[in-house]
Amino acid sequence: MSDDPHASLLALTPMNPAYQYDPHAVLRPLRETCPVARDPQAGTFIVTGYAEAHRVLANRRTYRDGAKAEEAAVLIRRQAEQLPPGVPRAEAVSILVLDDPDHARIRRPLQRAFYARVKTCRPRVERVIAAALDAIDPARPFDLMARYCVPIPVHAIAAILGVDGDNLDDFREWSEGVILGLNPFRSAEQTAVLERCRTALHAYFRAQIADRRANPGDDLISDMVALQAQGAEINDAELVVNLIALLVGGNLTTTDLIGNGARQLMLNPNERDKLLAEPGLAPSLVEEVLRYEGPIDITQRIMAENGEIGGCPVAATQAVTTVLRAANRDPAVFDDAEAFIIDAKRAPHLSFGGGSHICIGAPLARLEGQLALLKLFQRFPKLHMLDTEVEPRWRTLPFFRGLQELRVQA
């Protein structure tokens, strides 16, 4: 381990044009020369090797709440401190960045209800996908992101939550607005949009919770209200902030999972043909997309006690950033790590994190990705990209990897 001048968290964002163009050209030498490096500017260790990242994510003696990090961990503390004063932490942030006992208390009933819904929601997701496909005119070029990849996740989670069709346009606008909360470098104007949409969603979900108490329905909000009545220790404010987190986290990352997957299948027609010949490969396709071109770059932990990572000493309260994108292409773990092969037998990727904070939305993301990619190419088997000589337009949101636009022709 060293204070490597090349180990800069800011260099692993779209602020660095080289990273925006090809993240792995930046990550590869870092992983090869210093898989555990210290970035003194951001105040974090940067972990790029698979074995080291896996160990961090599996370590239950770590925290997620950035307020528990040392003063030197300026970036993670800055994010943790952007909270309204006087509000209990469990009512201000989701389980994504809560620690036990609040994390376990809230996650337990939420996971129980959400996973039960995912097991029964396949027909709803299929209807959402069919409607998106039917709305596409195959005779004309179109933007696959805007017409297909963006609407599917938000419409699917809206159906699971029980959002009324009359509110869908507002719901989608608010959903896109609160995604700005994921950008630690957002402008004042973006923060204003974020606050407006967050306020609207808080009011909307509070009203929906009250309505479900009087008129239970067949949806996730009704399920959570029923669990509250049965004694689940989660209050309305905590439920609202976690419903918003499900919405935000699932929409952006699943949009990018579908978009990145579609792009890779068009770039690798042999893999597309494998899928069409054997639709049962859809689950392994999604796992390979998550490994090869996953939507999320990093996740962070704070050490709860002194320890070591890859032989490097790390002290309690120090922040650790695991670079999932780098770990998922570590050649020490993955044969042909730089190749996209949908039927390869590989070690598990790390795109959903690990430990007690493993992504709660993973089952729904997998389901949506499998159905959306398979049905897209079954409907349009000759789908191909336009302007292949032009560099892709990647979104500029830090620590996420997804396309702003993907022009295609069926």
PDB file of C-alpha atoms in Angstrom, residues 102-387:
ATOM      1  CA  ASP A 102     -31.499   0.398  12.882  1.00  0.00           C
ATOM      2  CA  HIS A 103     -30.346  -1.258   9.663  1.00  0.00           C
ATOM      3  CA  ALA A 104     -31.485  -4.738  10.702  1.00  0.00           C
ATOM      4  CA  ARG A 105     -34.694  -3.448  12.316  1.00  0.00           C
ATOM      5  CA  ILE A 106     -35.841  -1.680   9.143  1.00  0.00           C
ATOM      6  CA  ARG A 107     -34.396  -4.020   6.527  1.00  0.00           C
ATOM      7  CA  ARG A 108     -35.969  -7.174   7.971  1.00  0.00           C
ATOM      8  CA  PRO A 109     -39.662  -6.326   7.306  1.00  0.00           C
ATOM      9  CA  LEU A 110     -38.877  -4.389   4.129  1.00  0.00           C
ATOM     10  CA  GLN A 111     -36.918  -7.305   2.663  1.00  0.00           C
ATOM     11  CA  ARG A 112     -39.613  -9.793   3.668  1.00  0.00           C
ATOM     12  CA  ALA A 113     -42.352  -7.827   1.882  1.00  0.00           C
ATOM     13  CA  PHE A 114     -40.247  -6.807  -1.120  1.00  0.00           C
ATOM     14  CA  TYR A 115     -38.899 -10.291  -1.867  1.00  0.00           C
ATOM     15  CA  ALA A 116     -42.406 -11.747  -1.609  1.00  0.00           C
ATOM     16  CA  ARG A 117     -43.579  -9.176  -4.168  1.00  0.00           C
ATOM     17  CA  VAL A 118     -40.706  -9.933  -6.532  1.00  0.00           C
ATOM     18  CA  LYS A 119     -41.663 -13.629  -6.504  1.00  0.00           C
ATOM     19  CA  THR A 120     -45.128 -12.765  -7.830  1.00  0.00           C
ATOM     20  CA  CYS A 121     -44.436  -9.716 -10.014  1.00  0.00           C
ATOM     21  CA  ARG A 122     -43.190 -11.420 -13.187  1.00  0.00           C
ATOM     22  CA  PRO A 123     -46.539 -10.958 -15.033  1.00  0.00           C
ATOM     23  CA  ARG A 124     -46.549  -7.247 -14.144  1.00  0.00           C
ATOM     24  CA  VAL A 125     -42.996  -6.784 -15.386  1.00  0.00           C
ATOM     25  CA  GLU A 126     -43.805  -8.697 -18.583  1.00  0.00           C
ATOM     26  CA  ARG A 127     -46.779  -6.380 -19.231  1.00  0.00           C
ATOM     27  CA  VAL A 128     -44.575  -3.309 -18.742  1.00  0.00           C
ATOM     28  CA  ILE A 129     -41.991  -4.700 -21.184  1.00  0.00           C
ATOM     29  CA  ALA A 130     -44.619  -5.692 -23.751  1.00  0.00           C
ATOM     30  CA  ALA A 131     -46.096  -2.179 -23.664  1.00  0.00           C
ATOM     31  CA  ALA A 132     -42.647  -0.632 -24.172  1.00  0.00           C
ATOM     32  CA  LEU A 133     -41.952  -2.922 -27.140  1.00  0.00           C
ATOM     33  CA  ASP A 134     -45.360  -2.281 -28.695  1.00  0.00           C
ATOM     34  CA  ALA A 135     -44.737   1.478 -28.543  1.00  0.00           C
ATOM     35  CA  ILE A 136     -41.591   1.183 -30.712  1.00  0.00           C
ATOM     36  CA  ASP A 137     -41.900   1.701 -34.478  1.00  0.00           C
ATOM     37  CA  PRO A 138     -39.343  -0.741 -35.927  1.00  0.00           C
ATOM     38  CA  ALA A 139     -39.336   1.084 -39.255  1.00  0.00           C
ATOM     39  CA  ARG A 140     -37.684   4.157 -37.750  1.00  0.00           C
ATOM     40  CA  PRO A 141     -34.430   4.714 -35.827  1.00  0.00           C
ATOM     41  CA  PHE A 142     -34.938   5.345 -32.111  1.00  0.00           C
ATOM     42  CA  ASP A 143     -33.119   6.016 -28.850  1.00  0.00           C
ATOM     43  CA  LEU A 144     -33.163   2.704 -26.996  1.00  0.00           C
ATOM     44  CA  MET A 145     -32.488   4.399 -23.657  1.00  0.00           C
ATOM     45  CA  ALA A 146     -35.392   6.833 -23.815  1.00  0.00           C
ATOM     46  CA  ARG A 147     -37.880   4.457 -25.416  1.00  0.00           C
ATOM     47  CA  TYR A 148     -37.071   1.231 -23.592  1.00  0.00           C
ATOM     48  CA  CYS A 149     -34.364   1.162 -20.913  1.00  0.00           C
ATOM     49  CA  VAL A 150     -35.541   4.194 -18.915  1.00  0.00           C
ATOM     50  CA  PRO A 151     -39.307   3.561 -18.716  1.00  0.00           C
ATOM     51  CA  ILE A 152     -39.224  -0.154 -17.868  1.00  0.00           C
ATOM     52  CA  PRO A 153     -37.725   0.037 -14.333  1.00  0.00           C
ATOM     53  CA  VAL A 154     -39.772   3.045 -13.206  1.00  0.00           C
ATOM     54  CA  HIS A 155     -43.020   1.603 -14.566  1.00  0.00           C
ATOM     55  CA  ALA A 156     -42.248  -1.798 -13.054  1.00  0.00           C
ATOM     56  CA  ILE A 157     -41.570  -0.444  -9.550  1.00  0.00           C
ATOM     57  CA  ALA A 158     -44.629   1.803  -9.871  1.00  0.00           C
ATOM     58  CA  ALA A 159     -46.755  -1.283 -10.541  1.00  0.00           C
ATOM     59  CA  ILE A 160     -45.235  -3.096  -7.550  1.00  0.00           C
ATOM     60  CA  LEU A 161     -45.826  -0.092  -5.279  1.00  0.00           C
ATOM     61  CA  GLY A 162     -49.370   0.360  -6.560  1.00  0.00           C
ATOM     62  CA  VAL A 163     -48.913   3.798  -8.155  1.00  0.00           C
ATOM     63  CA  ASP A 164     -52.094   4.832  -9.941  1.00  0.00           C
ATOM     64  CA  GLY A 165     -51.783   5.267 -13.702  1.00  0.00           C
ATOM     65  CA  ASP A 166     -53.010   8.871 -13.439  1.00  0.00           C
ATOM     66  CA  ASN A 167     -49.970   9.702 -11.293  1.00  0.00           C
ATOM     67  CA  LEU A 168     -47.405   7.896 -13.442  1.00  0.00           C
ATOM     68  CA  ASP A 169     -46.050  10.946 -15.295  1.00  0.00           C
ATOM     69  CA  ASP A 170     -45.517  12.882 -12.054  1.00  0.00           C
ATOM     70  CA  PHE A 171     -44.051   9.797 -10.411  1.00  0.00           C
ATOM     71  CA  ARG A 172     -41.541   9.369 -13.219  1.00  0.00           C
ATOM     72  CA  GLU A 173     -40.541  13.063 -13.096  1.00  0.00           C
ATOM     73  CA  TRP A 174     -40.024  12.922  -9.324  1.00  0.00           C
ATOM     74  CA  SER A 175     -38.090   9.672  -9.658  1.00  0.00           C
ATOM     75  CA  GLU A 176     -35.679  11.199 -12.142  1.00  0.00           C
ATOM     76  CA  GLY A 177     -35.287  14.309  -9.990  1.00  0.00           C
ATOM     77  CA  VAL A 178     -34.320  12.495  -6.799  1.00  0.00           C
ATOM     78  CA  ILE A 179     -31.615  10.574  -8.670  1.00  0.00           C
ATOM     79  CA  LEU A 180     -29.637  13.826  -8.439  1.00  0.00           C
ATOM     80  CA  GLY A 181     -29.118  12.958  -4.780  1.00  0.00           C
ATOM     81  CA  LEU A 182     -26.591  10.354  -5.943  1.00  0.00           C
ATOM     82  CA  ASN A 183     -24.318  13.075  -7.332  1.00  0.00           C
ATOM     83  CA  PRO A 184     -21.989  14.407  -4.588  1.00  0.00           C
ATOM     84  CA  PHE A 185     -20.837  17.167  -6.961  1.00  0.00           C
ATOM     85  CA  ARG A 186     -24.276  18.456  -8.001  1.00  0.00           C
ATOM     86  CA  SER A 187     -24.858  22.159  -8.672  1.00  0.00           C
ATOM     87  CA  ALA A 188     -27.117  24.467  -6.672  1.00  0.00           C
ATOM     88  CA  GLU A 189     -29.715  24.264  -9.446  1.00  0.00           C
ATOM     89  CA  GLN A 190     -29.628  20.461  -9.371  1.00  0.00           C
ATOM     90  CA  THR A 191     -29.976  20.501  -5.591  1.00  0.00           C
ATOM     91  CA  ALA A 192     -33.100  22.657  -5.950  1.00  0.00           C
ATOM     92  CA  VAL A 193     -34.625  20.140  -8.380  1.00  0.00           C
ATOM     93  CA  LEU A 194     -33.663  17.319  -6.025  1.00  0.00           C
ATOM     94  CA  GLU A 195     -35.341  18.988  -3.029  1.00  0.00           C
ATOM     95  CA  ARG A 196     -38.518  19.765  -4.984  1.00  0.00           C
ATOM     96  CA  CYS A 197     -38.870  16.190  -6.213  1.00  0.00           C
ATOM     97  CA  ARG A 198     -37.927  14.677  -2.856  1.00  0.00           C
ATOM     98  CA  THR A 199     -40.564  16.810  -1.109  1.00  0.00           C
ATOM     99  CA  ALA A 200     -43.173  15.735  -3.669  1.00  0.00           C
ATOM    100  CA  LEU A 201     -42.328  12.052  -3.224  1.00  0.00           C
ATOM    101  CA  HIS A 202     -42.413  12.308   0.562  1.00  0.00           C
ATOM    102  CA  ALA A 203     -45.885  13.857   0.379  1.00  0.00           C
ATOM    103  CA  TYR A 204     -47.050  11.304  -2.184  1.00  0.00           C
ATOM    104  CA  PHE A 205     -45.890   8.256  -0.209  1.00  0.00           C
ATOM    105  CA  ARG A 206     -47.274   9.594   3.073  1.00  0.00           C
ATOM    106  CA  ALA A 207     -50.653   9.997   1.404  1.00  0.00           C
ATOM    107  CA  GLN A 208     -50.428   6.504  -0.099  1.00  0.00           C
ATOM    108  CA  ILE A 209     -49.577   4.943   3.279  1.00  0.00           C
ATOM    109  CA  ALA A 210     -52.589   6.642   4.869  1.00  0.00           C
ATOM    110  CA  ASP A 211     -54.819   5.499   2.008  1.00  0.00           C
ATOM    111  CA  ARG A 212     -53.642   1.856   2.265  1.00  0.00           C
ATOM    112  CA  ARG A 213     -54.508   1.805   5.955  1.00  0.00           C
ATOM    113  CA  ALA A 214     -58.095   2.584   5.004  1.00  0.00           C
ATOM    114  CA  ASN A 215     -58.142   0.760   1.664  1.00  0.00           C
ATOM    115  CA  PRO A 216     -55.580  -2.061   1.443  1.00  0.00           C
ATOM    116  CA  GLY A 217     -54.567  -3.093  -2.062  1.00  0.00           C
ATOM    117  CA  ASP A 218     -52.457  -5.695  -3.821  1.00  0.00           C
ATOM    118  CA  ASP A 219     -49.130  -3.844  -3.636  1.00  0.00           C
ATOM    119  CA  LEU A 220     -45.963  -3.371  -1.616  1.00  0.00           C
ATOM    120  CA  ILE A 221     -47.186  -0.329   0.321  1.00  0.00           C
ATOM    121  CA  SER A 222     -50.197  -2.322   1.536  1.00  0.00           C
ATOM    122  CA  ASP A 223     -47.880  -5.166   2.508  1.00  0.00           C
ATOM    123  CA  MET A 224     -45.723  -2.836   4.601  1.00  0.00           C
ATOM    124  CA  VAL A 225     -48.748  -1.240   6.290  1.00  0.00           C
ATOM    125  CA  ALA A 226     -49.954  -4.739   7.198  1.00  0.00           C
ATOM    126  CA  LEU A 227     -46.554  -5.616   8.683  1.00  0.00           C
ATOM    127  CA  GLN A 228     -46.635  -2.403  10.721  1.00  0.00           C
ATOM    128  CA  ALA A 229     -50.030  -3.448  12.107  1.00  0.00           C
ATOM    129  CA  GLN A 230     -48.537  -6.833  13.005  1.00  0.00           C
ATOM    130  CA  GLY A 231     -45.797  -5.166  15.035  1.00  0.00           C
ATOM    131  CA  ALA A 232     -42.954  -4.502  12.570  1.00  0.00           C
ATOM    132  CA  GLU A 233     -40.726  -1.815  14.087  1.00  0.00           C
ATOM    133  CA  ILE A 234     -40.690   0.656  11.218  1.00  0.00           C
ATOM    134  CA  ASN A 235     -42.501   3.986  11.388  1.00  0.00           C
ATOM    135  CA  ASP A 236     -44.023   5.910   8.505  1.00  0.00           C
ATOM    136  CA  ALA A 237     -41.099   8.315   8.099  1.00  0.00           C
ATOM    137  CA  GLU A 238     -38.655   5.395   7.909  1.00  0.00           C
ATOM    138  CA  LEU A 239     -40.902   3.590   5.447  1.00  0.00           C
ATOM    139  CA  VAL A 240     -41.145   6.649   3.188  1.00  0.00           C
ATOM    140  CA  VAL A 241     -37.383   7.217   2.999  1.00  0.00           C
ATOM    141  CA  ASN A 242     -36.812   3.541   2.137  1.00  0.00           C
ATOM    142  CA  LEU A 243     -39.555   3.432  -0.497  1.00  0.00           C
ATOM    143  CA  ILE A 244     -37.819   6.392  -2.144  1.00  0.00           C
ATOM    144  CA  ALA A 245     -34.488   4.557  -1.901  1.00  0.00           C
ATOM    145  CA  LEU A 246     -35.971   1.480  -3.614  1.00  0.00           C
ATOM    146  CA  LEU A 247     -37.255   3.752  -6.337  1.00  0.00           C
ATOM    147  CA  VAL A 248     -34.032   5.689  -6.879  1.00  0.00           C
ATOM    148  CA  GLY A 249     -31.550   2.852  -6.559  1.00  0.00           C
ATOM    149  CA  GLY A 250     -33.556   0.458  -8.685  1.00  0.00           C
ATOM    150  CA  ASN A 251     -34.507   2.808 -11.486  1.00  0.00           C
ATOM    151  CA  LEU A 252     -31.087   4.176 -12.384  1.00  0.00           C
ATOM    152  CA  THR A 253     -29.078   0.999 -12.011  1.00  0.00           C
ATOM    153  CA  THR A 254     -31.587  -1.271 -13.763  1.00  0.00           C
ATOM    154  CA  THR A 255     -31.905   1.208 -16.626  1.00  0.00           C
ATOM    155  CA  ASP A 256     -28.131   1.005 -17.040  1.00  0.00           C
ATOM    156  CA  LEU A 257     -28.088  -2.775 -16.648  1.00  0.00           C
ATOM    157  CA  ILE A 258     -30.528  -3.073 -19.572  1.00  0.00           C
ATOM    158  CA  GLY A 259     -28.804  -0.404 -21.681  1.00  0.00           C
ATOM    159  CA  ASN A 260     -25.286  -1.718 -21.110  1.00  0.00           C
ATOM    160  CA  GLY A 261     -26.466  -5.273 -21.748  1.00  0.00           C
ATOM    161  CA  ALA A 262     -28.202  -4.365 -25.005  1.00  0.00           C
ATOM    162  CA  ARG A 263     -25.094  -2.526 -26.198  1.00  0.00           C
ATOM    163  CA  GLN A 264     -22.852  -5.509 -25.432  1.00  0.00           C
ATOM    164  CA  LEU A 265     -25.155  -7.901 -27.288  1.00  0.00           C
ATOM    165  CA  MET A 266     -25.072  -5.622 -30.333  1.00  0.00           C
ATOM    166  CA  LEU A 267     -21.283  -5.353 -30.101  1.00  0.00           C
ATOM    167  CA  ASN A 268     -21.004  -9.140 -29.709  1.00  0.00           C
ATOM    168  CA  PRO A 269     -23.464 -10.705 -32.184  1.00  0.00           C
ATOM    169  CA  ASN A 270     -22.206 -14.219 -31.455  1.00  0.00           C
ATOM    170  CA  GLU A 271     -23.350 -13.786 -27.853  1.00  0.00           C
ATOM    171  CA  ARG A 272     -26.694 -12.406 -29.040  1.00  0.00           C
ATOM    172  CA  ASP A 273     -27.133 -15.459 -31.244  1.00  0.00           C
ATOM    173  CA  LYS A 274     -26.354 -17.746 -28.286  1.00  0.00           C
ATOM    174  CA  LEU A 275     -29.150 -16.049 -26.324  1.00  0.00           C
ATOM    175  CA  LEU A 276     -31.681 -16.341 -29.125  1.00  0.00           C
ATOM    176  CA  ALA A 277     -30.817 -19.994 -29.692  1.00  0.00           C
ATOM    177  CA  GLU A 278     -30.954 -20.755 -25.951  1.00  0.00           C
ATOM    178  CA  PRO A 279     -33.241 -18.337 -24.043  1.00  0.00           C
ATOM    179  CA  GLY A 280     -32.374 -20.170 -20.834  1.00  0.00           C
ATOM    180  CA  LEU A 281     -29.062 -18.251 -20.935  1.00  0.00           C
ATOM    181  CA  ALA A 282     -30.868 -15.039 -19.905  1.00  0.00           C
ATOM    182  CA  PRO A 283     -29.866 -15.372 -16.212  1.00  0.00           C
ATOM    183  CA  SER A 284     -26.183 -15.945 -16.997  1.00  0.00           C
ATOM    184  CA  LEU A 285     -26.330 -13.110 -19.549  1.00  0.00           C
ATOM    185  CA  VAL A 286     -27.412 -10.687 -16.830  1.00  0.00           C
ATOM    186  CA  GLU A 287     -24.664 -11.891 -14.483  1.00  0.00           C
ATOM    187  CA  GLU A 288     -22.089 -11.336 -17.219  1.00  0.00           C
ATOM    188  CA  VAL A 289     -23.407  -7.840 -17.942  1.00  0.00           C
ATOM    189  CA  LEU A 290     -23.152  -7.046 -14.232  1.00  0.00           C
ATOM    190  CA  ARG A 291     -19.572  -8.305 -14.190  1.00  0.00           C
ATOM    191  CA  TYR A 292     -18.356  -6.891 -17.487  1.00  0.00           C
ATOM    192  CA  GLU A 293     -20.164  -3.538 -17.674  1.00  0.00           C
ATOM    193  CA  GLY A 294     -22.069  -3.138 -14.411  1.00  0.00           C
ATOM    194  CA  PRO A 295     -23.929   0.062 -13.557  1.00  0.00           C
ATOM    195  CA  ILE A 296     -22.101   0.923 -10.325  1.00  0.00           C
ATOM    196  CA  ASP A 297     -18.432   1.806  -9.881  1.00  0.00           C
ATOM    197  CA  ILE A 298     -17.915   1.825  -6.123  1.00  0.00           C
ATOM    198  CA  THR A 299     -19.261   1.160  -2.675  1.00  0.00           C
ATOM    199  CA  GLN A 300     -17.752   2.344   0.583  1.00  0.00           C
ATOM    200  CA  ARG A 301     -17.249   1.069   4.116  1.00  0.00           C
ATOM    201  CA  ILE A 302     -15.796   2.506   7.336  1.00  0.00           C
ATOM    202  CA  MET A 303     -13.624   0.276   9.491  1.00  0.00           C
ATOM    203  CA  ALA A 304     -15.143  -0.448  12.912  1.00  0.00           C
ATOM    204  CA  GLU A 305     -11.842  -1.731  14.283  1.00  0.00           C
ATOM    205  CA  ASN A 306      -8.179  -1.903  13.341  1.00  0.00           C
ATOM    206  CA  GLY A 307      -7.407  -4.464  10.662  1.00  0.00           C
ATOM    207  CA  GLU A 308      -5.675  -5.047   7.377  1.00  0.00           C
ATOM    208  CA  ILE A 309      -6.625  -5.306   3.728  1.00  0.00           C
ATOM    209  CA  GLY A 310      -4.295  -7.138   1.388  1.00  0.00           C
ATOM    210  CA  GLY A 311      -1.566  -6.955   4.014  1.00  0.00           C
ATOM    211  CA  CYS A 312      -1.993  -3.203   4.481  1.00  0.00           C
ATOM    212  CA  PRO A 313      -2.912  -1.908   7.953  1.00  0.00           C
ATOM    213  CA  VAL A 314      -6.171   0.035   8.123  1.00  0.00           C
ATOM    214  CA  ALA A 315      -7.266   1.753  11.333  1.00  0.00           C
ATOM    215  CA  ALA A 316     -10.694   2.005  12.905  1.00  0.00           C
ATOM    216  CA  THR A 317     -12.797   4.891  11.460  1.00  0.00           C
ATOM    217  CA  GLN A 318     -10.795   4.964   8.207  1.00  0.00           C
ATOM    218  CA  ALA A 319     -12.840   4.847   4.984  1.00  0.00           C
ATOM    219  CA  VAL A 320     -12.412   2.149   2.343  1.00  0.00           C
ATOM    220  CA  THR A 321     -13.684   2.461  -1.233  1.00  0.00           C
ATOM    221  CA  THR A 322     -14.087  -0.831  -3.089  1.00  0.00           C
ATOM    222  CA  VAL A 323     -13.992  -0.322  -6.851  1.00  0.00           C
ATOM    223  CA  LEU A 324     -16.440  -2.960  -8.049  1.00  0.00           C
ATOM    224  CA  ARG A 325     -15.706  -2.245 -11.708  1.00  0.00           C
ATOM    225  CA  ALA A 326     -12.028  -3.062 -11.259  1.00  0.00           C
ATOM    226  CA  ALA A 327     -12.593  -6.127  -9.076  1.00  0.00           C
ATOM    227  CA  ASN A 328     -15.045  -7.611 -11.576  1.00  0.00           C
ATOM    228  CA  ARG A 329     -12.349  -7.798 -14.248  1.00  0.00           C
ATOM    229  CA  ASP A 330      -9.515  -9.051 -12.061  1.00  0.00           C
ATOM    230  CA  PRO A 331      -7.671 -11.672 -14.175  1.00  0.00           C
ATOM    231  CA  ALA A 332      -6.543 -13.413 -10.989  1.00  0.00           C
ATOM    232  CA  VAL A 333     -10.168 -14.519 -10.569  1.00  0.00           C
ATOM    233  CA  PHE A 334     -11.785 -14.392 -14.018  1.00  0.00           C
ATOM    234  CA  ASP A 335     -10.426 -16.236 -17.058  1.00  0.00           C
ATOM    235  CA  ASP A 336     -10.682 -14.066 -20.190  1.00  0.00           C
ATOM    236  CA  ALA A 337     -11.681 -11.226 -17.886  1.00  0.00           C
ATOM    237  CA  GLU A 338     -11.730  -8.713 -20.746  1.00  0.00           C
ATOM    238  CA  ALA A 339     -14.094 -10.835 -22.853  1.00  0.00           C
ATOM    239  CA  PHE A 340     -17.901 -10.690 -22.752  1.00  0.00           C
ATOM    240  CA  ILE A 341     -19.053 -14.334 -22.748  1.00  0.00           C
ATOM    241  CA  ILE A 342     -22.620 -14.991 -21.621  1.00  0.00           C
ATOM    242  CA  ASP A 343     -22.221 -18.728 -20.981  1.00  0.00           C
ATOM    243  CA  ALA A 344     -18.839 -18.589 -19.222  1.00  0.00           C
ATOM    244  CA  LYS A 345     -18.554 -20.311 -15.835  1.00  0.00           C
ATOM    245  CA  ARG A 346     -17.248 -17.576 -13.573  1.00  0.00           C
ATOM    246  CA  ALA A 347     -16.790 -16.669  -9.924  1.00  0.00           C
ATOM    247  CA  PRO A 348     -19.544 -14.436  -8.512  1.00  0.00           C
ATOM    248  CA  HIS A 349     -19.254 -10.774  -9.451  1.00  0.00           C
ATOM    249  CA  LEU A 350     -19.373  -8.073  -6.771  1.00  0.00           C
ATOM    250  CA  SER A 351     -21.800  -5.668  -8.431  1.00  0.00           C
ATOM    251  CA  PHE A 352     -24.433  -6.035  -5.725  1.00  0.00           C
ATOM    252  CA  GLY A 353     -21.920  -5.502  -2.926  1.00  0.00           C
ATOM    253  CA  GLY A 354     -21.898  -8.005  -0.082  1.00  0.00           C
ATOM    254  CA  GLY A 355     -22.368  -8.720   3.590  1.00  0.00           C
ATOM    255  CA  SER A 356     -25.382  -7.411   5.470  1.00  0.00           C
ATOM    256  CA  HIS A 357     -25.643  -4.482   3.042  1.00  0.00           C
ATOM    257  CA  ILE A 358     -25.910  -6.567  -0.119  1.00  0.00           C
ATOM    258  CA  CYS A 359     -28.274  -4.825  -2.531  1.00  0.00           C
ATOM    259  CA  ILE A 360     -31.870  -5.379  -1.442  1.00  0.00           C
ATOM    260  CA  GLY A 361     -33.096  -4.735  -4.993  1.00  0.00           C
ATOM    261  CA  ALA A 362     -30.950  -7.436  -6.617  1.00  0.00           C
ATOM    262  CA  PRO A 363     -33.780  -9.976  -7.251  1.00  0.00           C
ATOM    263  CA  LEU A 364     -35.921  -7.392  -9.062  1.00  0.00           C
ATOM    264  CA  ALA A 365     -32.973  -6.040 -11.059  1.00  0.00           C
ATOM    265  CA  ARG A 366     -32.111  -9.559 -12.192  1.00  0.00           C
ATOM    266  CA  LEU A 367     -35.711 -10.308 -13.185  1.00  0.00           C
ATOM    267  CA  GLU A 368     -36.130  -7.069 -15.128  1.00  0.00           C
ATOM    268  CA  GLY A 369     -32.751  -7.450 -16.834  1.00  0.00           C
ATOM    269  CA  GLN A 370     -33.407 -11.026 -17.904  1.00  0.00           C
ATOM    270  CA  LEU A 371     -36.854 -10.312 -19.299  1.00  0.00           C
ATOM    271  CA  ALA A 372     -36.043  -6.948 -20.883  1.00  0.00           C
ATOM    272  CA  LEU A 373     -32.938  -8.138 -22.751  1.00  0.00           C
ATOM    273  CA  LEU A 374     -34.370 -11.455 -23.892  1.00  0.00           C
ATOM    274  CA  LYS A 375     -37.681 -10.015 -25.101  1.00  0.00           C
ATOM    275  CA  LEU A 376     -35.986  -7.059 -26.807  1.00  0.00           C
ATOM    276  CA  PHE A 377     -33.874  -9.282 -29.052  1.00  0.00           C
ATOM    277  CA  GLN A 378     -36.619 -11.832 -29.574  1.00  0.00           C
ATOM    278  CA  ARG A 379     -38.791  -8.999 -30.901  1.00  0.00           C
ATOM    279  CA  PHE A 380     -35.982  -7.288 -32.840  1.00  0.00           C
ATOM    280  CA  PRO A 381     -33.284  -9.922 -33.578  1.00  0.00           C
ATOM    281  CA  LYS A 382     -31.498  -7.640 -36.057  1.00  0.00           C
ATOM    282  CA  LEU A 383     -31.354  -4.667 -33.697  1.00  0.00           C
ATOM    283  CA  HIS A 384     -28.132  -2.765 -34.303  1.00  0.00           C
ATOM    284  CA  MET A 385     -26.467   0.493 -33.306  1.00  0.00           C
ATOM    285  CA  LEU A 386     -26.312   3.523 -35.565  1.00  0.00           C
ATOM    286  CA  ASP A 387     -23.241   5.751 -35.809  1.00  0.00           C
TER     287      ASP A 387
END
